[in-house]
mmCIF file of C-alpha atoms and ligand atoms in Angstrom:
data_model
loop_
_atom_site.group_PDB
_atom_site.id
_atom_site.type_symbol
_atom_site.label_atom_id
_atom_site.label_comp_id
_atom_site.label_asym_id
_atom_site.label_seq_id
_atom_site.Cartn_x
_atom_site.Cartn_y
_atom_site.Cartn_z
ATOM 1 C CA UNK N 1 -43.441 -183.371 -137.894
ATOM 2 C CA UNK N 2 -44.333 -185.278 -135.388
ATOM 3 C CA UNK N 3 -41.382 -187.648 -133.494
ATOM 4 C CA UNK N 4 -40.850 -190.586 -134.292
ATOM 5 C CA UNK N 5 -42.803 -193.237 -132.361
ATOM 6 C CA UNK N 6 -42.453 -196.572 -131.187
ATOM 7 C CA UNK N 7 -45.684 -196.667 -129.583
ATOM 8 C CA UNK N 8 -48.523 -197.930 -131.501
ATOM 9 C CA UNK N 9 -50.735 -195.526 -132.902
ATOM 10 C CA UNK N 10 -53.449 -196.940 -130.891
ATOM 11 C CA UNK N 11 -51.818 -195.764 -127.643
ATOM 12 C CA UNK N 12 -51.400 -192.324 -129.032
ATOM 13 C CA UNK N 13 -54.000 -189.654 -127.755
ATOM 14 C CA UNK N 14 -54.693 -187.400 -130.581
ATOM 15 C CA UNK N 15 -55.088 -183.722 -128.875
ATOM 16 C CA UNK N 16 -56.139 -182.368 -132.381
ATOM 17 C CA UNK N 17 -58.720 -184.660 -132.785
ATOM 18 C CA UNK N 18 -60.353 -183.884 -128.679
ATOM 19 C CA UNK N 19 -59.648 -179.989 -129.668
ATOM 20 C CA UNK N 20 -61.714 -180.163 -133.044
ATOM 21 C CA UNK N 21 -64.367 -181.872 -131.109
ATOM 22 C CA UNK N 22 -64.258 -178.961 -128.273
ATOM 23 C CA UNK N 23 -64.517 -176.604 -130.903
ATOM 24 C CA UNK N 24 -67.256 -177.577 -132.759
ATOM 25 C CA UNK N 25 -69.427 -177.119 -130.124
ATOM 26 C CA UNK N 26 -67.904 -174.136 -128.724
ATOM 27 C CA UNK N 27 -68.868 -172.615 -131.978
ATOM 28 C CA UNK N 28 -72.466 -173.976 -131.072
ATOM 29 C CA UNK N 29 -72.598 -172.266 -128.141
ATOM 30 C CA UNK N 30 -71.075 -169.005 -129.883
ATOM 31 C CA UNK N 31 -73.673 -169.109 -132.078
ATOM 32 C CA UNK N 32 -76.519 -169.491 -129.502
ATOM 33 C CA UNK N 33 -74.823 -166.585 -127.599
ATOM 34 C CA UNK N 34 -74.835 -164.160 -130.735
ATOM 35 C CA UNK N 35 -78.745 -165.086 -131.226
ATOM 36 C CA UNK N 36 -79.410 -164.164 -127.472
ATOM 37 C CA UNK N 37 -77.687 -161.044 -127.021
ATOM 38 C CA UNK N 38 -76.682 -159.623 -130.896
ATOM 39 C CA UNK N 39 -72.832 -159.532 -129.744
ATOM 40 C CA UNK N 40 -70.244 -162.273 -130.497
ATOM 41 C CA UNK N 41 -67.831 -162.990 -127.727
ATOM 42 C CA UNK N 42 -64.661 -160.617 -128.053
ATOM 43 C CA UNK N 43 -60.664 -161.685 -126.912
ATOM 44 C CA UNK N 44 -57.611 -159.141 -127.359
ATOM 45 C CA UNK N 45 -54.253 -160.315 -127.558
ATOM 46 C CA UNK N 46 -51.624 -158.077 -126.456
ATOM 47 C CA UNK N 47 -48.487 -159.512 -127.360
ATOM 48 C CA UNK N 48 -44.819 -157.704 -126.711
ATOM 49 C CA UNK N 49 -42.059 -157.557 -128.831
ATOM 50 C CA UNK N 50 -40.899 -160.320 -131.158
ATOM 51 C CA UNK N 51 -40.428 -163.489 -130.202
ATOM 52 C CA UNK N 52 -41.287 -165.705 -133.014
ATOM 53 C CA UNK N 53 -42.740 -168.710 -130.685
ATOM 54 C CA UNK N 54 -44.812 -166.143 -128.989
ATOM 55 C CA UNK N 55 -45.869 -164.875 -132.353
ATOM 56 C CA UNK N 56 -47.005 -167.850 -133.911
ATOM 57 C CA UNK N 57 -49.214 -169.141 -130.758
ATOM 58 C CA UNK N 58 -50.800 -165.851 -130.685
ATOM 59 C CA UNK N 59 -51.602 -165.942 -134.801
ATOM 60 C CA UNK N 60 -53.299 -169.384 -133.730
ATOM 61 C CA UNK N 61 -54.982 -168.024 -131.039
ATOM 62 C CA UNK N 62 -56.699 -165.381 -133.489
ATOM 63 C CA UNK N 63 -57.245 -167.394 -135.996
ATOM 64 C CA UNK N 64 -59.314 -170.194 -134.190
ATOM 65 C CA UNK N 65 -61.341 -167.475 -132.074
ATOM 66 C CA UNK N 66 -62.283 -166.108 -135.632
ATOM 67 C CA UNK N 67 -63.311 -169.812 -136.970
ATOM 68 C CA UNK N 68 -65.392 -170.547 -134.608
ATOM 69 C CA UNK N 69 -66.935 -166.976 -134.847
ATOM 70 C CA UNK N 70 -65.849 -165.070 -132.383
ATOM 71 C CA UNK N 71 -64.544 -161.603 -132.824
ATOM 72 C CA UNK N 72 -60.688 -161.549 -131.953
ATOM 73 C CA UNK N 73 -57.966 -158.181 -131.975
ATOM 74 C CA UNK N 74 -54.346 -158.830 -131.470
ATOM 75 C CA UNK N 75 -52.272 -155.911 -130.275
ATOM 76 C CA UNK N 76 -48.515 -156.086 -130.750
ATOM 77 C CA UNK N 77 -46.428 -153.471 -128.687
ATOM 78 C CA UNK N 78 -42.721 -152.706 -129.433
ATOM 79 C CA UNK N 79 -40.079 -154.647 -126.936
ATOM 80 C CA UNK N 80 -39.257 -151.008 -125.539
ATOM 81 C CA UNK N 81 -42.992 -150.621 -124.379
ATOM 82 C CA UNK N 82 -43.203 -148.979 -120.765
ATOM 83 C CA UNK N 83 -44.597 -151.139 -118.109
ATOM 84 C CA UNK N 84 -47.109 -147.417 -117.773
ATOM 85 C CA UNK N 85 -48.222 -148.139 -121.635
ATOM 86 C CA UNK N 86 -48.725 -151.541 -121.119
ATOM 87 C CA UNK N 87 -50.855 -150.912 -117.653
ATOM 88 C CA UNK N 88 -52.500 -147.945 -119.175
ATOM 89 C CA UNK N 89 -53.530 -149.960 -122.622
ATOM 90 C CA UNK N 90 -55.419 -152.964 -120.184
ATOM 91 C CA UNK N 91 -57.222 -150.395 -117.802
ATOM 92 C CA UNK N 92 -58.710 -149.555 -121.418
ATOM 93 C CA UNK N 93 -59.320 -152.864 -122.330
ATOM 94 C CA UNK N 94 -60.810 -153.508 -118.535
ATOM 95 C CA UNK N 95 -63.585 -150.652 -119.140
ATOM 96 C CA UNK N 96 -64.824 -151.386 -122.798
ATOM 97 C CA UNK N 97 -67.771 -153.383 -122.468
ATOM 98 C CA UNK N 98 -67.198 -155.190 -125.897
ATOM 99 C CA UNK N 99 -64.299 -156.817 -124.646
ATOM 100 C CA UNK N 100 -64.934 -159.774 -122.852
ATOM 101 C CA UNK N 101 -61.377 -161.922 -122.734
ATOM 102 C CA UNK N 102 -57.830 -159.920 -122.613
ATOM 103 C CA UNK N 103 -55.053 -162.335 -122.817
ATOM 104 C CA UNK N 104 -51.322 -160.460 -122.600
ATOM 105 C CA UNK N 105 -48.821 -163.321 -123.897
ATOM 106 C CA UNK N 106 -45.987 -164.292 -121.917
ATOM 107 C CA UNK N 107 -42.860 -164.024 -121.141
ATOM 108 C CA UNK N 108 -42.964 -160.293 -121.619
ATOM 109 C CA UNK N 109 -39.545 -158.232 -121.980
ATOM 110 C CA UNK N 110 -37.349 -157.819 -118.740
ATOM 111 C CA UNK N 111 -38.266 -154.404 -117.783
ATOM 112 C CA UNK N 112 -41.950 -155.794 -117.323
ATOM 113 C CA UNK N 113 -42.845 -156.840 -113.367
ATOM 114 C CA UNK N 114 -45.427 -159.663 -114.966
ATOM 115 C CA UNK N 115 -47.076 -160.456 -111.661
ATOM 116 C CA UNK N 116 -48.158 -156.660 -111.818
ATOM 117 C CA UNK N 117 -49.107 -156.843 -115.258
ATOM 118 C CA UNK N 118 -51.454 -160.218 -114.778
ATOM 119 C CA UNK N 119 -53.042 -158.580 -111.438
ATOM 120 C CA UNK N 120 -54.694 -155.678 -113.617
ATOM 121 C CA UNK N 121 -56.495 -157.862 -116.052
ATOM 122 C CA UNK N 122 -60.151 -158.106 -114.489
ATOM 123 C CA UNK N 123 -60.558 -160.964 -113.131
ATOM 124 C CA UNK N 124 -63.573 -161.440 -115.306
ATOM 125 C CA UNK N 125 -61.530 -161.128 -118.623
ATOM 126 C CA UNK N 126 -58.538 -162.614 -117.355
ATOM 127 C CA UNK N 127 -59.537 -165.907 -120.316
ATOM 128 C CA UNK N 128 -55.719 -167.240 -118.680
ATOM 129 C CA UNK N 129 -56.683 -167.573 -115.496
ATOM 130 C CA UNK N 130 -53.637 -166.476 -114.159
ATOM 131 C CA UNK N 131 -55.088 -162.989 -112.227
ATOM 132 C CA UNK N 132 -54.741 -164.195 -107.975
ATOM 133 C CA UNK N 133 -58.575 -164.113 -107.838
ATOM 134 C CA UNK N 134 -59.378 -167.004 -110.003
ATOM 135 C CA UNK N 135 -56.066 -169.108 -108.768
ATOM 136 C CA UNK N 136 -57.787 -168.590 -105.472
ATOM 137 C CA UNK N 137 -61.263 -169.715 -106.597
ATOM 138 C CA UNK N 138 -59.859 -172.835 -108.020
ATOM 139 C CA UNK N 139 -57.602 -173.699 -105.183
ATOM 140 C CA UNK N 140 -60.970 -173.296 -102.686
ATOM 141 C CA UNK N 141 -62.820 -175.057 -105.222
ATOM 142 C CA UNK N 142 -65.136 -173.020 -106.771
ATOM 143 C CA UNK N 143 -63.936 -173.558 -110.132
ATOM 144 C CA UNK N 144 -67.650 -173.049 -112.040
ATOM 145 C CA UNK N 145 -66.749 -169.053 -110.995
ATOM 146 C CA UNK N 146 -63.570 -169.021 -112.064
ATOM 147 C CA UNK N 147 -61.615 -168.647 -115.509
ATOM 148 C CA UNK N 148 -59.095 -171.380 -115.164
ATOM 149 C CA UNK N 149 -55.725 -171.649 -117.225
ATOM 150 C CA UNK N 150 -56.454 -173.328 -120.435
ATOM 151 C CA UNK N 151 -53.846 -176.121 -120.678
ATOM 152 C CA UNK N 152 -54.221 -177.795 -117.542
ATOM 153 C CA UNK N 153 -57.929 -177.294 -118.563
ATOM 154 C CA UNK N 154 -56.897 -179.017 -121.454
ATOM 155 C CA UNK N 155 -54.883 -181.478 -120.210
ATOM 156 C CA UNK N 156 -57.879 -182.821 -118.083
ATOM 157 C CA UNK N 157 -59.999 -183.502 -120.993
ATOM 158 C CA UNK N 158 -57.142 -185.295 -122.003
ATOM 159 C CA UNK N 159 -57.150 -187.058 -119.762
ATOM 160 C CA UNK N 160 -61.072 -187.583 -118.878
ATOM 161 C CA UNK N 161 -61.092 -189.082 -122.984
ATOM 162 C CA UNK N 162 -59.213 -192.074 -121.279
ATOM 163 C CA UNK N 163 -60.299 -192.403 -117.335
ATOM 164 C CA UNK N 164 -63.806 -190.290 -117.752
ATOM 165 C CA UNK N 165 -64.103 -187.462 -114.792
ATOM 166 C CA UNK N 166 -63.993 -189.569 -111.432
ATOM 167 C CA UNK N 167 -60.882 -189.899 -111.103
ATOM 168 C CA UNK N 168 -61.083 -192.039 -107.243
ATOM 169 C CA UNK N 169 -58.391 -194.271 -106.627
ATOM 170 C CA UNK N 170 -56.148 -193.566 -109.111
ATOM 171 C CA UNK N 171 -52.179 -191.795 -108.325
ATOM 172 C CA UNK N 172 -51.596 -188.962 -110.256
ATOM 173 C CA UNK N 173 -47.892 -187.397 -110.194
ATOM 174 C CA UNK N 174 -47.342 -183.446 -111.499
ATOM 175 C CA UNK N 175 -43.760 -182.713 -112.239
ATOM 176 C CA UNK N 176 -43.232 -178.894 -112.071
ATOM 177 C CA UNK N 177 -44.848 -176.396 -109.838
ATOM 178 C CA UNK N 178 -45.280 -173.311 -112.076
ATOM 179 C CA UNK N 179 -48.243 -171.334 -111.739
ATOM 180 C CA UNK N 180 -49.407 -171.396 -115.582
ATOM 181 C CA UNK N 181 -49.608 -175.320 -115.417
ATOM 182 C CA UNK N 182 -47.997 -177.998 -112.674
ATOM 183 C CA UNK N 183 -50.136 -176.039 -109.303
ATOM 184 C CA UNK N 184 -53.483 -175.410 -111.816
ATOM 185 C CA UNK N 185 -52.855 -179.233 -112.733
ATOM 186 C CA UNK N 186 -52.906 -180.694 -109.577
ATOM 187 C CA UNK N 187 -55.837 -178.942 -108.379
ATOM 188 C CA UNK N 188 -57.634 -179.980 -111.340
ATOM 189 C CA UNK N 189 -56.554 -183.531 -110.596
ATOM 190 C CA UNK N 190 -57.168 -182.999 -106.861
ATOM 191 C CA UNK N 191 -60.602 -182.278 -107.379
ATOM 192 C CA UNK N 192 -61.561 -184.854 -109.534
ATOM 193 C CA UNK N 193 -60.636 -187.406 -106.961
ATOM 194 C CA UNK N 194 -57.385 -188.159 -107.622
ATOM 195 C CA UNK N 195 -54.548 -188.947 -105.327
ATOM 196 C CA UNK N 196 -52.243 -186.048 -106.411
ATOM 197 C CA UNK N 197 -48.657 -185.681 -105.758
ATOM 198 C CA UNK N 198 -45.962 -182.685 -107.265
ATOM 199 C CA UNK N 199 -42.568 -183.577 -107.968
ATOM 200 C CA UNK N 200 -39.605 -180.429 -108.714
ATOM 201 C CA UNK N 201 -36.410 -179.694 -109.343
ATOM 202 C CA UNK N 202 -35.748 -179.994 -105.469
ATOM 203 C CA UNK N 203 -37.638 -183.621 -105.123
ATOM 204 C CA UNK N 204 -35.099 -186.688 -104.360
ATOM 205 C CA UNK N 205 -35.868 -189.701 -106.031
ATOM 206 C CA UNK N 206 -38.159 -188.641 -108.271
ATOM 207 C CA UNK N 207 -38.520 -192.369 -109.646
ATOM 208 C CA UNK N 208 -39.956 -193.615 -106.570
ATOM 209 C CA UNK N 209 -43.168 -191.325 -107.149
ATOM 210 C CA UNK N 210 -43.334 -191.718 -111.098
ATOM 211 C CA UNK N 211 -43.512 -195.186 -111.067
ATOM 212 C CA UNK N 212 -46.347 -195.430 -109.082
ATOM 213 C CA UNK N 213 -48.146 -192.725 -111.413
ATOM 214 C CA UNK N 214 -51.769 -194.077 -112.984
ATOM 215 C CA UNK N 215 -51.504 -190.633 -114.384
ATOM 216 C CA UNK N 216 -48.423 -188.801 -115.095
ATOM 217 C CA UNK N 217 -48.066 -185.146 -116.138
ATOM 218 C CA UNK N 218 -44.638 -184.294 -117.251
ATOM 219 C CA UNK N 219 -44.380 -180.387 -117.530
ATOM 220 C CA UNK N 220 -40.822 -179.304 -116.558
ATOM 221 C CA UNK N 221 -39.710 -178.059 -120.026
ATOM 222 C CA UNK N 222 -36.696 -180.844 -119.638
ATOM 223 C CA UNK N 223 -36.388 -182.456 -122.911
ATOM 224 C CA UNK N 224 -35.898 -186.166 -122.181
ATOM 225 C CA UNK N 225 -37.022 -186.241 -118.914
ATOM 226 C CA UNK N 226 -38.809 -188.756 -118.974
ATOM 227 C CA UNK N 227 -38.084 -192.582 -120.217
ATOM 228 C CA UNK N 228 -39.065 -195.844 -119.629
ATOM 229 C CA UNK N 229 -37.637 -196.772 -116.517
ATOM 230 C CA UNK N 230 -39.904 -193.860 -114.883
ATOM 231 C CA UNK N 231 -43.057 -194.917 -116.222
ATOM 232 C CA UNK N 232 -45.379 -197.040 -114.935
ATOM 233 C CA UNK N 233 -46.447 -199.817 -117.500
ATOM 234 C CA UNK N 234 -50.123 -199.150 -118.221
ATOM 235 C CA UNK N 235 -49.809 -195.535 -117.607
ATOM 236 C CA UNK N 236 -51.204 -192.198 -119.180
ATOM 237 C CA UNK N 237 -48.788 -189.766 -119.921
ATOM 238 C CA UNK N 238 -49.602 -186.519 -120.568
ATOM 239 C CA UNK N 239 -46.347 -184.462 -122.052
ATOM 240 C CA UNK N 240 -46.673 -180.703 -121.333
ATOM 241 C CA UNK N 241 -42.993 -180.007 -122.272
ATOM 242 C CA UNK N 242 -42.441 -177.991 -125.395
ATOM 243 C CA UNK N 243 -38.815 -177.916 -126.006
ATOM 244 C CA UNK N 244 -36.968 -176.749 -129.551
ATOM 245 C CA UNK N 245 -34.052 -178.924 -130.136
ATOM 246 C CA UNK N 246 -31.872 -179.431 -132.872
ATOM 247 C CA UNK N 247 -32.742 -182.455 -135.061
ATOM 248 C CA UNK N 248 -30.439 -183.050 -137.912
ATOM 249 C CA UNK N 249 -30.499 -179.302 -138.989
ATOM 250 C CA UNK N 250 -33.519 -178.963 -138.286
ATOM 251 C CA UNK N 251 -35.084 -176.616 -135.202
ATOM 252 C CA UNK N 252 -37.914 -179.205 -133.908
ATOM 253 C CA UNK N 253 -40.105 -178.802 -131.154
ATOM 254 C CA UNK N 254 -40.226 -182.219 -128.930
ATOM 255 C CA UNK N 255 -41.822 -182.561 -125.659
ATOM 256 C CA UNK N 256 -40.371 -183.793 -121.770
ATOM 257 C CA UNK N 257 -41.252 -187.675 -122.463
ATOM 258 C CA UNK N 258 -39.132 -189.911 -124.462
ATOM 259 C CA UNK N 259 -41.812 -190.907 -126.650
ATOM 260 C CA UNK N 260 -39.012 -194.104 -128.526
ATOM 261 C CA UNK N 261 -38.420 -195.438 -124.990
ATOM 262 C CA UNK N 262 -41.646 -195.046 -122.839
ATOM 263 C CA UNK N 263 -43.404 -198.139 -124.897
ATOM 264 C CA UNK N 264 -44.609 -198.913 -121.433
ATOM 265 C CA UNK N 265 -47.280 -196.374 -121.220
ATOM 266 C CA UNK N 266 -50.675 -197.156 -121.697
ATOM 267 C CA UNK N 267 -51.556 -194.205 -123.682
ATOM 268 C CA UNK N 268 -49.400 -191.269 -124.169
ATOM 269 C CA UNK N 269 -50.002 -187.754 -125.580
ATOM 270 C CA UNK N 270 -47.609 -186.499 -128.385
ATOM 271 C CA UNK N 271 -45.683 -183.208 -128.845
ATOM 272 C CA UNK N 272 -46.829 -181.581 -131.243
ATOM 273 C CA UNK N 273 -50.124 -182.511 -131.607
ATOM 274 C CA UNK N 274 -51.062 -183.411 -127.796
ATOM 275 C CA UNK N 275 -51.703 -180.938 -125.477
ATOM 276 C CA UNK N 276 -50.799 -177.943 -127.449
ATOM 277 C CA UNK N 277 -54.103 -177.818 -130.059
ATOM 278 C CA UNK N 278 -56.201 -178.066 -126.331
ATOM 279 C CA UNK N 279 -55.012 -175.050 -124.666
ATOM 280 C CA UNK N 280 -56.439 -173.192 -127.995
ATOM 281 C CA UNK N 281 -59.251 -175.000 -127.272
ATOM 282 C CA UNK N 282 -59.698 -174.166 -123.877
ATOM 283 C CA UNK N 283 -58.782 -170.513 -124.338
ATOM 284 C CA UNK N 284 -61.834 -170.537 -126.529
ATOM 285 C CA UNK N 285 -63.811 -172.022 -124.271
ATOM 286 C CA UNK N 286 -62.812 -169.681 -121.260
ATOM 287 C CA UNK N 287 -63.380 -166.275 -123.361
ATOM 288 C CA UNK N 288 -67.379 -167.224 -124.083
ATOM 289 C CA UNK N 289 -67.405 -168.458 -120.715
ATOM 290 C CA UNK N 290 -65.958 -164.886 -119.774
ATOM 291 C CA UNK N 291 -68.627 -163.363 -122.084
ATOM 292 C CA UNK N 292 -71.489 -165.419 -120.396
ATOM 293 C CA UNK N 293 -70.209 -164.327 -116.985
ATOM 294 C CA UNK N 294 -70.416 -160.908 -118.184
ATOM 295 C CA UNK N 295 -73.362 -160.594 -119.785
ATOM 296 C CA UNK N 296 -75.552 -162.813 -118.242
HETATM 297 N N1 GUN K 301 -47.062 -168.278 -123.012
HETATM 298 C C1 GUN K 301 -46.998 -169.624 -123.086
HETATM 299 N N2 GUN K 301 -48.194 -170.178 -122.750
HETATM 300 C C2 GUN K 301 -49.021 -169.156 -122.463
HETATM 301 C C3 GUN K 301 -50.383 -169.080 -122.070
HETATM 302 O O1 GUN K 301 -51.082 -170.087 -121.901
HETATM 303 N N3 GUN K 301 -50.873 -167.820 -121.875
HETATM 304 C C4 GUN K 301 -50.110 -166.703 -122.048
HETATM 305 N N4 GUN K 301 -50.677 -165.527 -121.822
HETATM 306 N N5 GUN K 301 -48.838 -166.740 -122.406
HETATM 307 C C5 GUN K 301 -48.302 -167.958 -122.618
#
């Protein structure tokens, strides 16, 4: 269910609604690729161990890839997997020519070293963008030949349904600095014009920066981060966080922005429902892109 607002509906930015949109026509373009070559575009999912989170963002994963008429495999491996197995299983993967995306969901168990793990997906399957080679390619900007991670993808067409692509002129503020979203982000923002700064756990005064925000991305997985004293009025607000909390007996999964007291913002994405149906989306988007890189 979706939290409680007191922000008019109108301000709301319905992720859903953007990803149904993105999907339609990336089942187009599916369609046009199966006529030109006889293949569909292929992702496998390797996910580790149980984690019920993990397990029911990788069942959505499938499940859309398969909609929109792609074919899609997902591979579970036991918690106790060896970091050899798991290696071993995406060199496979890396040489079968049918398989154009491999996406290995994280976190994976302790015993795993995951930087190892993401730098043997081929680049040119790697539908997170995570492998060094396409980080590199987007931070040089040549992001048309690289895969790049799908929420901040997703986040700017979020973001683009409000302020279009140029982004010139306008102060955009990243809080976190992880790899899978607050560096990608900023990039992203970088290069469409935008005046980017990244805010952390270490940054002093992290009001000063945030209230000067045209465009604020809030993705430190800190429930209640955010609230209206750190939001500039007029502002978009794009909420990253997904954080389960405890809501009169109930587990519910809320987002790093104080959606009852940020009234100020000018338009504000909500968790769920937000960003999280766009990194589908995007991963959908990156594995026929994959496909088209690799068979074109
Ligand atoms: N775990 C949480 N988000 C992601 C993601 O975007 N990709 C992968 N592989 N694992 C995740």
């Amino acid at each position: 269910m979706a939290e409680k607002s007191y922000i008019s509906p109108e301000k709301l930015i319905d992720g859903k609604a953007v990803a149904d949109v993105c999907n339609a026509e990336t089942a187009k373009r599916v369609a046009a690729f199966k006529a030109k070559y006889g293949i569909a575009p292929f992702l496998h999912v390797i996910i580790v161990g149980e984690d019920k989170a993990s397990q029911t963002y990788v069942r959505n994963k499938a499940e859309t890839a398969r909609a929109i008429g792609m074919g899609s495999v997902t591979e579970e491996l036991p918690a106790t997997v060896t970091q050899e197995k798991l290696l071993a299983r995406i060199a496979a993967l890396g040489g079968d020519a049918g398989v154009h995306g491999i996406l290995v969901q994280l976190p994976l168990p302790k015993q795993m070293d995951e930087n190892a793990i993401l730098a043997a997906i081929p680049p040119a399957k790697d539908v997170d963008g995570f492998h060094v080679v396409n980080a590199g390619l987007l931070a040089t900007g040549q992001q048309g030949k690289a895969l790049v991670p799908c929420t901040p993808l997703g986040c700017m067409k979020l973001i683009e349904s409000v302020h279009g692509r140029d982004l010139s002129g306008l102060n955009a503020v990243v809080i976190g600095r992880s790899n899978i979203v607050g560096r990608p982000i900023a990039r992203l923002l970088e290069q469409a014009n935008a005046t980017v700064t990244i805010l952390h756990s270490r940054t002093r005064n992290a009001r000063a920066f945030t209230a000067s925000a045209d465009i604020l991305v809030a993705a430190a997985g800190k429930r209640g981060l955010i609230s209206e004293a750190d939001v500039k009025p007029g502002a978009t607000v794009v909420d990253v966080g997904i954080n389960v909390v405890e809501e009169g007996g109930k587990r519910m999964v809320r987002g790093d922005v104080d959606n009852a007291g940020v009234a100020a913002a000018g338009r504000i994405t909500p968790v769920p429902g937000g960003v999280g149906p766009m990194t589908i989306a995007m991963l959908m988007e990156n594995t026929l892109k994959a496909a088209e890189l690799q068979t074109g």
